[in-house]
Short mmCIF file of C-alpha atoms in Angstrom, two decimals:
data_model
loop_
_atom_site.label_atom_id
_atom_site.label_comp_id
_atom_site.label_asym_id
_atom_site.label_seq_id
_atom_site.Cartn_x
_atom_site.Cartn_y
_atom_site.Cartn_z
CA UNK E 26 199.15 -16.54 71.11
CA UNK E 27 200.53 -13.42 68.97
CA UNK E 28 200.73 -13.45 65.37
CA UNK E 29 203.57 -11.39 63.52
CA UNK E 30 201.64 -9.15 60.39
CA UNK E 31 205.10 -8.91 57.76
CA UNK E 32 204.55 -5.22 56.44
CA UNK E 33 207.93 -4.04 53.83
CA UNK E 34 206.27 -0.73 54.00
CA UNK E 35 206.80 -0.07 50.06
CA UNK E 36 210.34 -1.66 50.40
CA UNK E 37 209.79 -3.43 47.58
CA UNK E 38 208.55 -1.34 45.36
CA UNK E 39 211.35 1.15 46.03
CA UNK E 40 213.76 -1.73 45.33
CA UNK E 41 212.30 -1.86 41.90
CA UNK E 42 212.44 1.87 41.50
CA UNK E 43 215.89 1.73 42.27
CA UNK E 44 217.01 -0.62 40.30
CA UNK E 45 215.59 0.71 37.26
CA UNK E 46 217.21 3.88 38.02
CA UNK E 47 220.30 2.25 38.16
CA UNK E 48 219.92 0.20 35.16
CA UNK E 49 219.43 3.50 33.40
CA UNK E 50 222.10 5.20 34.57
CA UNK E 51 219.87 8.18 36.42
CA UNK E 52 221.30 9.73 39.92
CA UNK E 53 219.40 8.92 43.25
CA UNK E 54 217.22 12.17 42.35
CA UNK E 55 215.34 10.35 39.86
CA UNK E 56 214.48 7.83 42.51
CA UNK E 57 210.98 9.71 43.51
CA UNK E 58 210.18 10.00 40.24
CA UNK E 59 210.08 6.99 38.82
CA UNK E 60 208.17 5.54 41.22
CA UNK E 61 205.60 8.31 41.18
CA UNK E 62 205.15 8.27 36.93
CA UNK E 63 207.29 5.53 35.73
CA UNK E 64 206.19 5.86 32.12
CA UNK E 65 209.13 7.93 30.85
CA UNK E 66 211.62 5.78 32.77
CA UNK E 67 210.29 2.27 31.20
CA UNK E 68 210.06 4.39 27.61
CA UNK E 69 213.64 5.07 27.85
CA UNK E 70 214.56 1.77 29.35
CA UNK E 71 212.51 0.31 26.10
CA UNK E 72 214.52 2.74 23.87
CA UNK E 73 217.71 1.52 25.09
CA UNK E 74 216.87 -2.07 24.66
CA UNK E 75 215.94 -1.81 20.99
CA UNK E 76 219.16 0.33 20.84
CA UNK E 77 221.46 -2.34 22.00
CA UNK E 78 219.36 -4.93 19.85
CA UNK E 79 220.14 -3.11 16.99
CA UNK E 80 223.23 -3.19 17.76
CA UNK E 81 223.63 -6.94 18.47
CA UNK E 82 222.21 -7.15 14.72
CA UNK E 83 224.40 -4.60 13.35
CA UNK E 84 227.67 -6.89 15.15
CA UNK E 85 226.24 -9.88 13.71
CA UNK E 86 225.67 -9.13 10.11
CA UNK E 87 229.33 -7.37 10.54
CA UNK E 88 230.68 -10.52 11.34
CA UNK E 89 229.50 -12.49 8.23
CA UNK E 90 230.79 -11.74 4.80
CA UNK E 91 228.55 -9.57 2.75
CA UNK E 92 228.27 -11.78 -0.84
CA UNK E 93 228.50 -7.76 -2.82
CA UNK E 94 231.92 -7.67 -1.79
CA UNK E 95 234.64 -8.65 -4.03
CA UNK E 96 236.91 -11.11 -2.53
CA UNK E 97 240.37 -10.64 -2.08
CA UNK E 98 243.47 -12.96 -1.53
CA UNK E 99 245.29 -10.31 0.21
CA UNK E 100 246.94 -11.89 3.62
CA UNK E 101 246.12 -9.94 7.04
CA UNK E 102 248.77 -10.47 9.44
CA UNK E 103 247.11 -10.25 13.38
CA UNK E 104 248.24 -11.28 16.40
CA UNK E 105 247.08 -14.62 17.26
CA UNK E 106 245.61 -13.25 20.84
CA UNK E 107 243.34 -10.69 18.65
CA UNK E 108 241.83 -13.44 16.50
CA UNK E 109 240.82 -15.59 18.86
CA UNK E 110 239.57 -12.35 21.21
CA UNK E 111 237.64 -11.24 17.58
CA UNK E 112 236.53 -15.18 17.05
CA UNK E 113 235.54 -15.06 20.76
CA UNK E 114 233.21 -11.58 20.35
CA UNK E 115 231.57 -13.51 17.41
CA UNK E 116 230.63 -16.56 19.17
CA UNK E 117 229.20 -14.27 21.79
CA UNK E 118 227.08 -11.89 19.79
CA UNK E 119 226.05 -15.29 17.90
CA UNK E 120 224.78 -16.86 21.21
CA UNK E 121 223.17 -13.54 22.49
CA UNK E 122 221.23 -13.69 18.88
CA UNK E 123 220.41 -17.21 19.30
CA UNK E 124 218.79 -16.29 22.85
CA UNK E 125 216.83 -13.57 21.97
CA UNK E 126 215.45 -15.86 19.23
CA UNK E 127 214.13 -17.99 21.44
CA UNK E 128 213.64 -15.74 24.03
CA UNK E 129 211.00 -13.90 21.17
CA UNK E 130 209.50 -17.44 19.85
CA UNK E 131 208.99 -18.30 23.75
CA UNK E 132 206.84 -14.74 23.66
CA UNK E 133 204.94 -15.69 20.69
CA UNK E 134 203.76 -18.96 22.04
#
């Protein structure tokens, strides 16, 4: 009887590297490097996350009125296409808030 030994012979680990070098952007050079010190690679990838987190927060609190603001009467004409695209952006910066909510509480627990 033979027997079949799987090896991926570091296959998966350069799958990994590579797709963290794609997810930030960095040419096939980087590739070596990030699986030999992969420290400054997840550093940046970390970096970027809070950076687009911030700016999920930033969208959100854009999106609801601020109560310092004086209120106006003044009518805004738009195209109807725009205001349900905006309304549309909203709901989807609301729901990515709503999952990283949970996605954090899920951490916590």
């Amino acid at each position: 009887m033979m027997s079949i030994i799987k090896a991926d012979f570091g296959a998966e680990k350069r799958t990994a590297a590579r797709r963290l070098r794609t997810l930030l952007s960095l040419s096939a050079l980087h590739e070596a490097n990030v699986r030999g010190n992969p420290v400054p690679y997840l550093e940046r990838a970390s970096e970027r996350i809070y950076q687009l987190e911030k700016v999920l927060f930033d969208a959100a609190a854009a999106a609801r009125p601020s109560g310092d603001e004086p209120r106006t009467a003044e009518p805004v004409m738009i195209e109807t296409s725009e205001y349900l695209c905006l309304l549309a952006c909203r709901d989807i910066v609301e729901t990515a808030l709503k999952q990283l909510a949970s996605e954090d509480a899920d951490a916590e627990s």
